[in-house]
Amino acid sequence: MNLHCSTMGKGRPLILIHGWGMHGGVWNDCAGALARRFRVLCPDLPGHGHSPAPPAPIGLTDLAGACLPLLEEESLILGWSLGGLVALALARQAPERVAGLVLTGATPRFAAGEGWPHGMAPRMLEAFRTRLAEDTPRTLQRFLALQAQGDSAGRGLLRRLQAIAAQAPAPDTTALASGLAILENSDLRPTLAEISCPVLVIHGETDALVPVAAAVHLATTFPRARLHRFARAGHVPFLSRAGEFLRCLMEFAAHER
């Protein structure tokens, strides 16, 4: 699968992977600042933004495989939400190319279950699946609202997310259904200890989609990880706390080798 990818800057490659229902343009503000130091690549995942839709339902391995050609030696990857799962899969598929991971709004398992209370209730994910089939635009708007929920930036953040989403074509319904199935069914907890590269976990303490306890689990399971928590921030701290987010990322990149 060929992906549409915006590229800017020079230097070490830094791949920014967006979340479900969004597109690579969500990183535009961050990318401009990061391009002063890195060669920043912002792909649209299959069926999102300007990337062609997949011909059939796809899984997490397929998403990672689509992003794999973007990786070079010493690449850094920043994954947000669903993009965090893709980043984790890439770090396992091509560990020799991944120098470090930054995970934000990320979790090894989105759905709550036995022994894992740090996720969305399965009935909520099931409801999203049903509503996605019935009314895709409204379901996407509801998901944007959850991303802004709990953040002190409030409605201003929601309006910003809505404006960013509107800058690209609506996501393909098959791609959306595939992504939602990945969120429902993926559980990468057994693989975390295999990821040996440095990891920075950045998380909003009032994230309404991924409890901060999931970020704590990530940071305490990776062999080489650190955690930064943002008070009164929700699911998109790279937008609502952009300055501090960038400082954390730059500091990590300077010391992760």
Coordinates of C-alpha atoms in Angstrom, one line a residue:
M1 CA 0.0 0.0 0.0
N2 CA 1.4 3.4 -1.0
L3 CA 0.8 6.2 1.5
H4 CA 0.5 9.9 0.9
C5 CA 3.2 11.4 3.1
S6 CA 4.2 15.1 3.8
T7 CA 7.9 15.6 4.3
M8 CA 9.7 18.7 5.6
G9 CA 13.1 19.5 7.1
K10 CA 16.5 17.8 7.1
G11 CA 18.3 15.5 9.5
R12 CA 17.4 12.3 11.3
P13 CA 14.0 10.9 10.1
L14 CA 11.1 11.4 12.5
I15 CA 7.9 9.7 11.5
L16 CA 4.7 11.0 13.0
I17 CA 1.8 8.5 12.9
H18 CA -1.7 9.8 13.5
G19 CA -4.7 8.2 15.2
W20 CA -8.1 6.7 14.1
G21 CA -10.3 8.9 11.9
M22 CA -7.7 11.6 11.5
H23 CA -4.9 12.3 9.0
G24 CA -1.3 13.4 8.9
G25 CA -2.2 17.1 9.0
V26 CA -3.0 16.8 12.7
W27 CA 0.8 17.2 13.1
N28 CA 1.2 20.3 11.0
D29 CA 2.0 22.7 13.9
C30 CA 4.4 20.3 15.6
A31 CA 6.0 19.3 12.3
G32 CA 7.0 22.9 11.5
A33 CA 8.9 23.2 14.7
L34 CA 10.4 19.8 14.5
A35 CA 11.6 20.3 10.9
R36 CA 14.3 22.7 12.2
R37 CA 16.0 19.6 13.6
F38 CA 14.6 16.5 11.9
R39 CA 13.4 15.3 8.5
V40 CA 9.8 15.0 9.5
L41 CA 7.5 12.5 7.7
C42 CA 3.7 12.7 8.3
P43 CA 2.0 9.8 6.5
D44 CA -1.7 9.4 6.0
L45 CA -2.6 5.9 7.1
P46 CA -4.5 3.8 4.5
G47 CA -7.9 5.2 3.7
H48 CA -7.2 8.4 5.7
G49 CA -6.4 11.8 4.4
H50 CA -5.0 11.5 0.8
S51 CA -3.9 7.9 1.0
P52 CA -5.8 5.4 -1.1
A53 CA -8.3 3.1 0.7
P54 CA -7.4 -0.5 1.3
P55 CA -9.2 -2.9 -1.1
A56 CA -10.3 -5.1 1.9
P57 CA -10.2 -5.0 5.7
I58 CA -6.7 -4.7 7.1
G59 CA -5.0 -5.4 10.5
L60 CA -2.3 -3.9 12.6
T61 CA 0.4 -5.8 10.8
D62 CA -0.8 -4.3 7.5
L63 CA -0.7 -0.7 8.9
A64 CA 2.8 -1.2 10.1
G65 CA 3.8 -2.8 6.8
A66 CA 2.5 0.2 4.9
C67 CA 4.6 2.6 7.1
L68 CA 7.7 0.3 7.0
P69 CA 9.2 1.8 3.8
L70 CA 9.3 5.2 5.5
L71 CA 11.8 3.9 8.1
E72 CA 15.5 4.4 7.7
E73 CA 18.4 3.7 10.1
E74 CA 18.2 5.7 13.3
S75 CA 14.6 6.6 12.8
L76 CA 12.5 8.1 15.6
I77 CA 8.8 7.3 15.6
L78 CA 6.0 9.4 17.3
G79 CA 2.7 7.5 17.5
W80 CA -0.5 8.9 18.8
S81 CA -3.5 6.7 19.8
L82 CA -4.0 4.1 17.1
G83 CA -0.7 5.4 15.7
G84 CA 0.9 4.3 19.0
L85 CA -0.1 0.7 18.2
V86 CA 1.4 1.1 14.8
A87 CA 4.6 2.5 16.2
L88 CA 4.9 -0.4 18.6
A89 CA 4.4 -2.9 15.8
L90 CA 7.0 -1.1 13.7
A91 CA 9.5 -1.3 16.6
R92 CA 9.0 -5.1 16.6
Q93 CA 9.1 -5.5 12.8
A94 CA 12.2 -3.5 12.2
P95 CA 14.1 -2.9 15.5
E96 CA 17.3 -2.3 13.6
R97 CA 15.8 0.9 12.1
V98 CA 14.1 2.3 15.2
A99 CA 16.3 4.4 17.4
G100 CA 13.5 5.5 19.7
L101 CA 9.8 5.7 20.2
V102 CA 7.6 8.5 21.5
L103 CA 4.1 7.4 22.5
T104 CA 1.2 9.8 23.3
G105 CA -2.4 9.0 24.1
A106 CA -1.2 5.4 23.5
T107 CA -1.9 2.1 25.2
P108 CA -0.9 -1.6 24.5
R109 CA -4.6 -2.5 24.7
F110 CA -7.5 -0.1 24.1
A111 CA -10.3 -2.3 25.4
A112 CA -10.8 -3.0 29.1
G113 CA -11.0 -6.7 30.1
E114 CA -10.1 -9.2 32.7
G115 CA -6.8 -8.1 34.4
W116 CA -6.8 -4.9 32.4
P117 CA -9.1 -2.1 33.8
H118 CA -7.1 0.6 32.0
G119 CA -9.2 0.7 28.8
M120 CA -12.5 1.7 27.2
A121 CA -15.4 -0.5 28.1
P122 CA -16.0 -3.1 25.4
R123 CA -19.7 -2.0 25.1
M124 CA -18.5 1.5 24.3
L125 CA -16.3 0.2 21.4
E126 CA -19.2 -2.0 20.3
A127 CA -21.4 1.1 20.3
F128 CA -18.9 3.0 18.1
R129 CA -18.9 0.1 15.7
T130 CA -22.7 0.1 15.4
R131 CA -22.9 3.9 15.1
L132 CA -20.1 4.0 12.5
A133 CA -22.2 1.8 10.2
E134 CA -25.3 3.9 10.8
D135 CA -23.9 7.4 10.7
T136 CA -20.2 7.7 10.0
P137 CA -19.9 11.6 10.1
R138 CA -21.6 11.8 13.5
T139 CA -19.5 9.0 14.9
L140 CA -16.3 10.7 13.9
Q141 CA -17.5 14.0 15.5
R142 CA -18.3 12.0 18.7
F143 CA -14.8 10.6 18.7
L144 CA -13.3 14.1 18.3
A145 CA -15.3 15.3 21.3
L146 CA -13.9 12.5 23.4
Q147 CA -10.4 13.5 22.4
A148 CA -11.0 17.0 23.7
Q149 CA -12.9 15.9 26.8
G150 CA -11.1 16.5 30.1
D151 CA -8.7 18.9 28.7
S152 CA -8.5 22.4 30.2
A153 CA -8.4 23.8 26.6
G154 CA -12.0 22.5 26.3
R155 CA -14.2 23.6 23.4
G156 CA -11.4 25.6 21.8
L157 CA -9.5 22.3 21.4
L158 CA -12.5 20.5 20.0
R159 CA -13.0 23.3 17.4
R160 CA -9.4 23.0 16.4
L161 CA -9.7 19.2 16.0
Q162 CA -12.8 19.7 13.9
A163 CA -11.0 22.2 11.7
I164 CA -8.0 19.9 11.2
A165 CA -10.2 16.9 10.3
A166 CA -12.0 19.0 7.7
Q167 CA -8.8 19.9 5.9
A168 CA -8.7 16.4 4.2
P169 CA -11.2 14.1 2.6
A170 CA -13.4 12.1 4.9
P171 CA -11.8 8.7 5.9
D172 CA -12.8 5.6 4.0
T173 CA -15.5 3.5 5.8
T174 CA -13.6 0.2 5.3
A175 CA -10.4 1.8 6.7
L176 CA -12.4 3.2 9.7
A177 CA -14.0 -0.2 10.4
S178 CA -10.6 -1.9 10.2
G179 CA -9.0 0.7 12.5
L180 CA -11.8 0.2 15.0
A181 CA -11.4 -3.5 14.9
I182 CA -7.7 -3.0 15.7
L183 CA -8.6 -0.9 18.7
E184 CA -11.1 -3.5 19.9
N185 CA -8.9 -6.5 19.5
S186 CA -5.2 -5.6 19.8
D187 CA -3.3 -6.5 22.9
L188 CA 0.4 -5.8 22.7
R189 CA 1.2 -6.2 26.4
P190 CA 3.0 -9.6 25.9
T191 CA 5.4 -8.0 23.4
L192 CA 6.4 -4.8 25.2
A193 CA 9.5 -6.2 27.0
E194 CA 10.9 -7.2 23.5
I195 CA 11.2 -3.5 22.6
S196 CA 14.7 -2.5 23.7
C197 CA 15.0 1.0 22.2
P198 CA 14.5 4.1 24.4
V199 CA 10.8 5.1 24.8
L200 CA 9.2 8.3 25.9
V201 CA 5.6 8.1 27.0
I202 CA 3.7 11.4 27.1
H203 CA 0.2 11.3 28.4
G204 CA -2.6 13.6 29.5
E205 CA -3.8 12.9 33.1
T206 CA -7.4 13.5 32.2
D207 CA -7.4 11.6 28.9
A208 CA -11.0 10.4 28.4
L209 CA -10.1 7.6 25.9
V210 CA -6.9 6.1 27.4
P211 CA -6.6 6.2 31.2
V212 CA -3.2 7.5 32.4
A213 CA -2.8 4.2 34.2
A214 CA -2.2 2.6 30.7
A215 CA 0.7 5.0 30.2
V216 CA 2.1 4.1 33.6
H217 CA 2.0 0.5 32.6
L218 CA 3.9 1.2 29.4
A219 CA 6.6 3.2 31.1
T220 CA 7.1 0.6 33.8
T221 CA 7.2 -2.3 31.4
F222 CA 9.6 -1.2 28.7
P223 CA 13.3 -1.8 29.6
R224 CA 14.3 1.8 28.8
A225 CA 11.4 4.2 29.3
R226 CA 10.4 7.5 30.9
L227 CA 7.0 9.0 31.5
H228 CA 5.8 12.6 31.3
R229 CA 2.3 13.4 32.5
F230 CA 0.4 16.6 31.7
A231 CA -2.0 17.8 34.3
R232 CA -5.5 18.8 33.0
A233 CA -4.7 17.5 29.5
G234 CA -6.7 15.1 27.5
H235 CA -6.0 12.8 24.5
V236 CA -4.1 15.3 22.3
P237 CA -1.4 17.0 24.5
F238 CA 0.7 17.8 21.4
L239 CA -2.0 20.3 20.5
S240 CA -3.2 21.5 23.9
R241 CA 0.3 21.6 25.5
A242 CA 2.4 22.0 22.3
G243 CA 5.3 24.0 23.8
E244 CA 5.9 21.6 26.7
F245 CA 5.3 18.6 24.4
L246 CA 7.9 19.7 22.0
R247 CA 10.4 20.4 24.8
C248 CA 10.0 16.9 26.1
L249 CA 10.4 15.3 22.7
M250 CA 13.5 17.4 21.9
E251 CA 15.1 16.6 25.2
F252 CA 14.4 12.9 24.6
A253 CA 15.8 12.9 21.1
A254 CA 19.0 14.6 22.4
H255 CA 19.7 11.9 25.0
E256 CA 18.1 8.7 23.7
R257 CA 21.1 7.4 21.8

